[in-house]
mmCIF file of C-alpha atoms in Angstrom:
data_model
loop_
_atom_site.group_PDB
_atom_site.id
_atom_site.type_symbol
_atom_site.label_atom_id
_atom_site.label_comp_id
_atom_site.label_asym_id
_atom_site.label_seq_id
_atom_site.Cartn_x
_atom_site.Cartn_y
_atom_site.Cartn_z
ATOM 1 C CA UNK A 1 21.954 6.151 -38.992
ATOM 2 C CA UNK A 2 21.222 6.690 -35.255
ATOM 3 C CA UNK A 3 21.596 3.822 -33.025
ATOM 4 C CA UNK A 4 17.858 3.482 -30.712
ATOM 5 C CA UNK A 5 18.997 2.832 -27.270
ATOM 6 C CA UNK A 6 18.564 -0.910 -25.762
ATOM 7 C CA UNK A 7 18.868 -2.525 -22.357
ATOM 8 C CA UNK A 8 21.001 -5.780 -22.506
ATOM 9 C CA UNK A 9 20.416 -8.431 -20.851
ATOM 10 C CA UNK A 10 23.613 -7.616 -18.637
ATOM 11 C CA UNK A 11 22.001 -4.139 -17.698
ATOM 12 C CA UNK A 12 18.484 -5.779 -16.560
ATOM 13 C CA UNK A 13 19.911 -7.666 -14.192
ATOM 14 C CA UNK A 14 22.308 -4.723 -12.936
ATOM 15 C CA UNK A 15 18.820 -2.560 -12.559
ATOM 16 C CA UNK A 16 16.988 -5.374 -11.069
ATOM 17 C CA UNK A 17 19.324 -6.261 -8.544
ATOM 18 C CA UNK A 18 19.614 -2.468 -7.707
ATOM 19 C CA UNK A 19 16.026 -1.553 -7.634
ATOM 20 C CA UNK A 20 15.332 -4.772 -5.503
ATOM 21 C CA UNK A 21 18.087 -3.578 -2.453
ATOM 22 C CA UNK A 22 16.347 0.271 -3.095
ATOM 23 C CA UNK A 23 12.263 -0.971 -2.851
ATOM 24 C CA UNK A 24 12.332 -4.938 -1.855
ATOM 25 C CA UNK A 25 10.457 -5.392 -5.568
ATOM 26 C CA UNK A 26 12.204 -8.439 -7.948
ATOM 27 C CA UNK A 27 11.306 -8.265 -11.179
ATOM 28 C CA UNK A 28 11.099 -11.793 -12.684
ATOM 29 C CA UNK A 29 12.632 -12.243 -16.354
ATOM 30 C CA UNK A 30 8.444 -12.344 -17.753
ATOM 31 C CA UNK A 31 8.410 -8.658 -16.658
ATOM 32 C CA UNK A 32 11.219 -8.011 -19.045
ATOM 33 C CA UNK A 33 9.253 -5.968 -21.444
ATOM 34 C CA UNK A 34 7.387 -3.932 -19.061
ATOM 35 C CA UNK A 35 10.900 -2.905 -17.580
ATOM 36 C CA UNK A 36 12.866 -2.245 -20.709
ATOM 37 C CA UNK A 37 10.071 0.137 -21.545
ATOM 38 C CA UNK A 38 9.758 2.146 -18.718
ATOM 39 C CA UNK A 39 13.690 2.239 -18.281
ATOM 40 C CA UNK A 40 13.977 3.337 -21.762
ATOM 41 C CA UNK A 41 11.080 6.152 -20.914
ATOM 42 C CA UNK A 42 13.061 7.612 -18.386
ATOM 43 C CA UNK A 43 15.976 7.261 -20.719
ATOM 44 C CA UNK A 44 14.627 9.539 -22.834
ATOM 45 C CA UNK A 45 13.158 11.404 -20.295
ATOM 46 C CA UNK A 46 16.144 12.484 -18.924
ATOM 47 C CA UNK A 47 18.386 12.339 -22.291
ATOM 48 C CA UNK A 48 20.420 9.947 -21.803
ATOM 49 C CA UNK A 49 21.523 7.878 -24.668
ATOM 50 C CA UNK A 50 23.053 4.384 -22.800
ATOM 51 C CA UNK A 51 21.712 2.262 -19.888
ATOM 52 C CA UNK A 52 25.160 3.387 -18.432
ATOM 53 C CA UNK A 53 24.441 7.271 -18.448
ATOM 54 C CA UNK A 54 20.793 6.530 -16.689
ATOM 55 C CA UNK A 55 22.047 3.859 -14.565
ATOM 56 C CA UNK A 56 24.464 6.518 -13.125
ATOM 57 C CA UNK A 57 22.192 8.931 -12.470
ATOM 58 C CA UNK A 58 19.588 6.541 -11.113
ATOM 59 C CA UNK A 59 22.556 5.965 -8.377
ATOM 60 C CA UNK A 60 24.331 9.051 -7.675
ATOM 61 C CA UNK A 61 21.664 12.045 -8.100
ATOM 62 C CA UNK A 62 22.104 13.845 -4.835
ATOM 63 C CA UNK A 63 18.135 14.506 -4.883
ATOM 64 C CA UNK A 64 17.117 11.121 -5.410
ATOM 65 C CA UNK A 65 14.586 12.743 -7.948
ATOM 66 C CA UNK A 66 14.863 10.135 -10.756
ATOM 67 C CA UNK A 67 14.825 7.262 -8.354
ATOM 68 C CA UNK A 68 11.696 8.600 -7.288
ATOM 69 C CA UNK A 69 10.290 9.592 -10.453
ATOM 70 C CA UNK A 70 11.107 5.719 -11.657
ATOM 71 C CA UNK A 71 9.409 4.276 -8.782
ATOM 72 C CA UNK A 72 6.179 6.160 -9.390
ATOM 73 C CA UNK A 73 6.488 4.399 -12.900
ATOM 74 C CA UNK A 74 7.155 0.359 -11.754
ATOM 75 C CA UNK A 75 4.436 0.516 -9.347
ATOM 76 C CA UNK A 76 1.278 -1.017 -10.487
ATOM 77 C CA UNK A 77 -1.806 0.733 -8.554
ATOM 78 C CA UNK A 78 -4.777 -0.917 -9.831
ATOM 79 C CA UNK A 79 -7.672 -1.138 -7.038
ATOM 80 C CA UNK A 80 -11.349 -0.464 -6.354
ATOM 81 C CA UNK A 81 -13.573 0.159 -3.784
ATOM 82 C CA UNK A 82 -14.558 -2.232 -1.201
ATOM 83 C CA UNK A 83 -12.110 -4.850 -2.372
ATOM 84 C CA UNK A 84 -12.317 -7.958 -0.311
ATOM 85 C CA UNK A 85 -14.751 -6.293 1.235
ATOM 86 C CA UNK A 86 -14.876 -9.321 4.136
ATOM 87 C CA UNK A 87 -12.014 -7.777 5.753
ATOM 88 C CA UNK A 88 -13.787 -4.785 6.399
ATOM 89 C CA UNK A 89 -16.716 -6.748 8.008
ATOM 90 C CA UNK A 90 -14.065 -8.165 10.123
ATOM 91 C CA UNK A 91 -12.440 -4.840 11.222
ATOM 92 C CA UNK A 92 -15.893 -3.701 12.495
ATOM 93 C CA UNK A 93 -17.463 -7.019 13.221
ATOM 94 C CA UNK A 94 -14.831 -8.364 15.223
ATOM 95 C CA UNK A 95 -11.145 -6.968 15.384
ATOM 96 C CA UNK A 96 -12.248 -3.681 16.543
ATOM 97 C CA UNK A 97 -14.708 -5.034 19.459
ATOM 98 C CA UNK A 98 -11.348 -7.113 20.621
ATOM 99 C CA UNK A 99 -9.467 -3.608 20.474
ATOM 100 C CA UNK A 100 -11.876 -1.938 22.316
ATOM 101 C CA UNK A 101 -12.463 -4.285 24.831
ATOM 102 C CA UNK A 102 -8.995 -4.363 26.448
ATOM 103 C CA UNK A 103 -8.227 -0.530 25.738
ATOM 104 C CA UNK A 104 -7.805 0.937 28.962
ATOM 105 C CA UNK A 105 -7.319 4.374 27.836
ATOM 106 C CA UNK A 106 -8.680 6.984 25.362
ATOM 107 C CA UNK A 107 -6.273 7.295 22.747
ATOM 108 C CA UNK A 108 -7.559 6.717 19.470
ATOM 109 C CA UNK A 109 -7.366 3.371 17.486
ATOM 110 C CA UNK A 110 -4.823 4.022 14.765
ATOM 111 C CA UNK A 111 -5.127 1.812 11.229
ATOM 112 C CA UNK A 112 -2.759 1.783 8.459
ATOM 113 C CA UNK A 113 -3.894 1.436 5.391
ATOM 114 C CA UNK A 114 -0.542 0.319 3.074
ATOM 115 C CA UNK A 115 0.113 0.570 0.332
ATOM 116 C CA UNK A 116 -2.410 3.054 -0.367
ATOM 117 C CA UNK A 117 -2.436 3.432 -3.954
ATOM 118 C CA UNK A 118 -4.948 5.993 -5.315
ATOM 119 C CA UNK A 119 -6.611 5.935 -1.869
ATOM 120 C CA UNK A 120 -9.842 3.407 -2.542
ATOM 121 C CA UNK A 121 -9.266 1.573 0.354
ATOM 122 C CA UNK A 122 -8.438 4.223 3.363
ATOM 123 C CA UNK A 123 -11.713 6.123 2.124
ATOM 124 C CA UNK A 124 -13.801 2.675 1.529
ATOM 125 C CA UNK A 125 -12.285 1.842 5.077
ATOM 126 C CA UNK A 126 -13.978 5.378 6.387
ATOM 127 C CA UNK A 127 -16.861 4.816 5.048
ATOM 128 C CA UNK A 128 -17.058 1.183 6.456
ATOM 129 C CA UNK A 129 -16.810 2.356 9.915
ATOM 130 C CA UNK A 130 -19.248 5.344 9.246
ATOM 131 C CA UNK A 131 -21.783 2.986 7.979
ATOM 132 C CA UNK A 132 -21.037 0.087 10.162
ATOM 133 C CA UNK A 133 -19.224 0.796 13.279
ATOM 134 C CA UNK A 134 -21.705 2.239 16.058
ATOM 135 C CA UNK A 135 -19.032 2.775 18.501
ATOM 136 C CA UNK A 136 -17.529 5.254 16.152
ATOM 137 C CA UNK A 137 -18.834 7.347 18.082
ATOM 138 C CA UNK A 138 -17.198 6.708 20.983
ATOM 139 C CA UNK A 139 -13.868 6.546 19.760
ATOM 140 C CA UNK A 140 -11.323 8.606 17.944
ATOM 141 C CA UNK A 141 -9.560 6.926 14.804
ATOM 142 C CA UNK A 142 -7.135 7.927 13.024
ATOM 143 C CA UNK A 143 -6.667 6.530 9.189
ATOM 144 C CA UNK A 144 -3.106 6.628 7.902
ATOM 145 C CA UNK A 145 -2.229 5.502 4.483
ATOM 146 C CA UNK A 146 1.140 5.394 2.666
ATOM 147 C CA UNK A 147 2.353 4.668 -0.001
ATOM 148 C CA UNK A 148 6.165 4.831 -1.715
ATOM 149 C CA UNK A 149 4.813 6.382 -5.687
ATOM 150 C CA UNK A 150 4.757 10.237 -4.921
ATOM 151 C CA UNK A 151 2.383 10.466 -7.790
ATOM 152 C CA UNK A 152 -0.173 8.205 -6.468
ATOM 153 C CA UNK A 153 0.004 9.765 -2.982
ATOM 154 C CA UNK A 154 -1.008 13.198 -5.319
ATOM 155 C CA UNK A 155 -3.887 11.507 -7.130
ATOM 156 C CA UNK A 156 -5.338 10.289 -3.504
ATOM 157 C CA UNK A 157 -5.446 13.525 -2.123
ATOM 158 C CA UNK A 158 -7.592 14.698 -4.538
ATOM 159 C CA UNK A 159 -10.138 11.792 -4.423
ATOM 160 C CA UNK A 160 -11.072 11.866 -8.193
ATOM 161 C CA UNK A 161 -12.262 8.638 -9.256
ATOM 162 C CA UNK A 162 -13.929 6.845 -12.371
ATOM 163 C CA UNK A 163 -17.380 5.013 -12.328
ATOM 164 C CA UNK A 164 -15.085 1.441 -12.520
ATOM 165 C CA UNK A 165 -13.180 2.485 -9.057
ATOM 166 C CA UNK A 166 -16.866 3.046 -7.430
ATOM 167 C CA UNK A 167 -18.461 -0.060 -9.390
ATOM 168 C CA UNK A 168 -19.004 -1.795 -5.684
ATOM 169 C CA UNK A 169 -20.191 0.892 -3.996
ATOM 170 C CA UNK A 170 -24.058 1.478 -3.337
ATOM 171 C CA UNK A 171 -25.746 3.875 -4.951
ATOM 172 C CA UNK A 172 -26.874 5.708 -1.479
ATOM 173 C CA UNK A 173 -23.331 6.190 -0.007
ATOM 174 C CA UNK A 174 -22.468 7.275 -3.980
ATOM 175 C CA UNK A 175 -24.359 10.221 -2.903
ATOM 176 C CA UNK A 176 -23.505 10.552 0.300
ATOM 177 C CA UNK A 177 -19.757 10.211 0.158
ATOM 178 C CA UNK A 178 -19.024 11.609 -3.421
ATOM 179 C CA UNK A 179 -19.804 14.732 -5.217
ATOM 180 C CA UNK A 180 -20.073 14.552 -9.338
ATOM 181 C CA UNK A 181 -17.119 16.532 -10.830
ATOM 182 C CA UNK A 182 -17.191 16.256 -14.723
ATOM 183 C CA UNK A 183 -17.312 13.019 -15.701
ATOM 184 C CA UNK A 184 -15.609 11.510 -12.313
ATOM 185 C CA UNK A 185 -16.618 11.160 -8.759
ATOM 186 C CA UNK A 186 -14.756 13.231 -6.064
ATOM 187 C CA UNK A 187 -15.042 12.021 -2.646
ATOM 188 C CA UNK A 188 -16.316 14.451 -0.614
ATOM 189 C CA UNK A 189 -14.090 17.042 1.494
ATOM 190 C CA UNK A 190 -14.651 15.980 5.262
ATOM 191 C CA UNK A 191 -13.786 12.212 4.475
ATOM 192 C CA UNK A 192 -11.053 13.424 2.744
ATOM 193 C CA UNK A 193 -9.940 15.089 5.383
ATOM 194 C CA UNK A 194 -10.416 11.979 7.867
ATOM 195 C CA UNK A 195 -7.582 10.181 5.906
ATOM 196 C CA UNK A 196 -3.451 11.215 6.515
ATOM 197 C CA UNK A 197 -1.254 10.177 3.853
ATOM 198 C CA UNK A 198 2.119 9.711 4.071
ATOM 199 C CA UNK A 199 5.276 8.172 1.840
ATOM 200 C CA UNK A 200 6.729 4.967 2.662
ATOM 201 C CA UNK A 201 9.489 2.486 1.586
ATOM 202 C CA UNK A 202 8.472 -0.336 3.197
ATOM 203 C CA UNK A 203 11.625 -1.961 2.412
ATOM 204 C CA UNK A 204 13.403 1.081 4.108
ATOM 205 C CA UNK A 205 13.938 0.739 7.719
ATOM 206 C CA UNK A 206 14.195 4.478 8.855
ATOM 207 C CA UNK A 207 11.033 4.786 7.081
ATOM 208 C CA UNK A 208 9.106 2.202 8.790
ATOM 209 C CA UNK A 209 10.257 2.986 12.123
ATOM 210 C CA UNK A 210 8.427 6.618 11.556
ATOM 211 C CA UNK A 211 5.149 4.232 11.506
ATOM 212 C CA UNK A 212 4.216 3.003 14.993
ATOM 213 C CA UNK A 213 1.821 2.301 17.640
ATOM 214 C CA UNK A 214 -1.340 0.464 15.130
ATOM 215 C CA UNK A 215 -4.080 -1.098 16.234
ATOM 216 C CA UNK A 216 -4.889 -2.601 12.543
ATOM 217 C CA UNK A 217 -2.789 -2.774 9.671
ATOM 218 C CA UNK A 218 -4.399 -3.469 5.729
ATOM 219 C CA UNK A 219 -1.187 -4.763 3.765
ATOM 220 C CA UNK A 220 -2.907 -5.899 0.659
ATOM 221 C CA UNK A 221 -1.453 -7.916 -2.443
ATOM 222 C CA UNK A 222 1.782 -6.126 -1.634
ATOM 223 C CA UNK A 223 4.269 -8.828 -0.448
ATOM 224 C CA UNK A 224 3.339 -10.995 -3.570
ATOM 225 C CA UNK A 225 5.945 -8.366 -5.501
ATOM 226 C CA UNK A 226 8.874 -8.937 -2.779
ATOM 227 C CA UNK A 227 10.719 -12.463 -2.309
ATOM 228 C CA UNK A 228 10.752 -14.411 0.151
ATOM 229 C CA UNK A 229 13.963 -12.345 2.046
ATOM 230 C CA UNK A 230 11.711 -8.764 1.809
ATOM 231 C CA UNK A 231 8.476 -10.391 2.927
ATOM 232 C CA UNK A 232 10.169 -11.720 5.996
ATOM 233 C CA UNK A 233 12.004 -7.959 6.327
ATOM 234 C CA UNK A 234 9.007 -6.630 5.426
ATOM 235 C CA UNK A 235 6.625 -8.804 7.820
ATOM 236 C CA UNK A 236 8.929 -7.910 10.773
ATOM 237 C CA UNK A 237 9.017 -4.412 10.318
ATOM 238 C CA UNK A 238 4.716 -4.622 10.387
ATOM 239 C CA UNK A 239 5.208 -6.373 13.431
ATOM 240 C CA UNK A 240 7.301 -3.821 15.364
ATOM 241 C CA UNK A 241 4.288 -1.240 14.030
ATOM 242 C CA UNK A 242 1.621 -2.933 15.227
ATOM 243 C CA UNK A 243 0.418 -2.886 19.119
ATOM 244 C CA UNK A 244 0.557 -6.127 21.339
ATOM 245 C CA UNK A 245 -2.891 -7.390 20.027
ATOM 246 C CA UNK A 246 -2.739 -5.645 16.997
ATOM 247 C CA UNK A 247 -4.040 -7.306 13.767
ATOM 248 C CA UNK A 248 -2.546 -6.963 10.143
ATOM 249 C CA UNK A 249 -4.973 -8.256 6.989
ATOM 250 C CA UNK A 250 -3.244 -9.416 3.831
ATOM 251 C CA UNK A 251 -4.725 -10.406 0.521
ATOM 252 C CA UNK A 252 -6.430 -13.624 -0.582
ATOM 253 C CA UNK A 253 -3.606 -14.975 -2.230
ATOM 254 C CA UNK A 254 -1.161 -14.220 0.631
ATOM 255 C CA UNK A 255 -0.461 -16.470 4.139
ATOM 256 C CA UNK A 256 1.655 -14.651 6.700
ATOM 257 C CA UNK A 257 2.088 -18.623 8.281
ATOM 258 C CA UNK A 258 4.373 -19.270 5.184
ATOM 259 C CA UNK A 259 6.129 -15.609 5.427
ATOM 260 C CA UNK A 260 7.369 -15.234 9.404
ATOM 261 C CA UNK A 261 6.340 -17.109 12.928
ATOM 262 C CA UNK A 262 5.868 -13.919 14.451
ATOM 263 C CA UNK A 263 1.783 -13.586 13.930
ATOM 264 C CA UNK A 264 -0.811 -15.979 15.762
ATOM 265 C CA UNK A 265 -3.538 -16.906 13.036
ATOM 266 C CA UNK A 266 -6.901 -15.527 14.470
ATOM 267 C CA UNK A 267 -10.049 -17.432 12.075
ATOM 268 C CA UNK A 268 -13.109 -14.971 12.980
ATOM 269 C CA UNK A 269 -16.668 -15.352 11.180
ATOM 270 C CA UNK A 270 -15.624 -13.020 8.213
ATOM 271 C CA UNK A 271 -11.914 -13.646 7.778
ATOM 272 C CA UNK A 272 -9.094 -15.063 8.667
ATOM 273 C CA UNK A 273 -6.265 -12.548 9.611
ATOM 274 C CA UNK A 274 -2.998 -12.664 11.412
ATOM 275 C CA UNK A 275 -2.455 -11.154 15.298
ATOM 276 C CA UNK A 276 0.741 -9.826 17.090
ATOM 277 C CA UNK A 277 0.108 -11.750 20.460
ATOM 278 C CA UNK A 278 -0.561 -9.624 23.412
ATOM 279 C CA UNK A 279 2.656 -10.467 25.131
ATOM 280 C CA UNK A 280 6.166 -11.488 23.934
ATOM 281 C CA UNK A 281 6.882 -15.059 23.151
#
């Protein structure tokens, strides 16, 4: 009788402790079962019989495929359009007019969108400032969004989504931003096209330095995954990508006061977010 393949307890904490040094992410001991099954996919995935075999491969593969291909599977990407949709009224209520107001050149206002996930939030954020920003018109941006799940960054690109991604948006910018294909909505080519997406470990310091020079950064329910070592790592890193002046939004349930000192706290009308200060300290 054949022997099903198991992950002791020994092995979880030999994955976890690699996979948090690899991607910043610590899976607590409740998230057991969700890890033990998609270690065990991959398992079988890639044939091997033993948590030893996988683990090896996981380490050692010269192309860093399966590490990859593992990654795509622990991420969670569940989002919607216009989430916390406050923020954006702050971006183009009040962030952006501070931007704009001390710019004393033309180069385009830069916003990072990260992670992206399947890409609701870089589009919703285009269509914000479409809709809502009448100095768009006056100004370049440029929309970057990243994200470290290859797969994800795939399903972005194409802008398919379901009627429970797009249950926030209005029905008149349904039909101006998306075009029916089947029984999904695609967003349409030219805002697709307004929106660069690239891959990034945020945990990975050669990857973050290729990330620089933002005006506004959108780091949503993200650091709630990392501990409190990677948020500060991670909050640092944001900082060095951000402009003097530059703002970062995180989500509700996240204070950068209680991650690093770096950040002033600005309160505006529509949100509070957090500010790199316009000279050192």
């Amino acid at each position: 009788m054949l022997n099903h393949p198991r992950i002791s307890d020994e092995d979880f904490q030999k994955f976890r402790e690699f996979f948090y040094r690899k991607t910043g992410m610590l899976f607590e001991d409740g998230k057991r079962y969700f890890v033990d099954k998609r270690l065990l996919e991959r398992m079988a995935a890639t044939d091997n019989e033993t948590f030893r075999g996988y683990f090896t491969l996981l380490r050692f593969q010269a192309s860093g495929a399966e590490l990859q291909a593992l990654i795509n599977l622990m991420t969670v990407n569940e989002t919607y359009f216009f989430r916390e949709e406050y923020q954006f009224q702050c971006l183009v209520g009040s962030m952006l007019t501070e931007i704009v107001t001390r710019r004393t050149s033309n180069k385009p206002i830069r916003i990072w969108s990260v992670p992206s996930s399947s890409g609701e939030e870089p589009y919703g954020i285009a269509i914000y400032l479409l809709e809502h920003w009448p100095l768009l018109r006056q100004w370049d941006v440029e929309i970057i969004s990243s994200d470290i799940d290859t797969q994800i960054l795939k399903q972005a690109k194409q802008g398919l989504y379901s009627d429970r991604a797009l249950q926030h948006v209005p029905e008149p910018l349904l039909k101006k931003y998306f075009q029916r294909v089947g029984t999904q909505y695609q967003v349409r080519q030219t805002l697709r096209e307004a929106v660069e997406f690239t891959q990034v470990n945020v945990s990975d310091s050669a990857d973050m330095r290729s990330h620089r020079h933002f005006d506004v950064i959108f780091c949503r329910n993200l650091l709630i995954y990392f501990d409190d070592i990677s948020r500060k790592k991670t909050a640092e890193s944001f900082f060095d990508a951000l402009n003097p002046g530059g703002f970062i939004c995180l989500g509700h349930s996240e204070a950068m006061s209680r991650i690093s000192p770096l950040f002033d706290i600005r309160r505006f009308p529509e949100a509070i977010v957090y500010q790199k200060p316009l000279e050192a300290r």
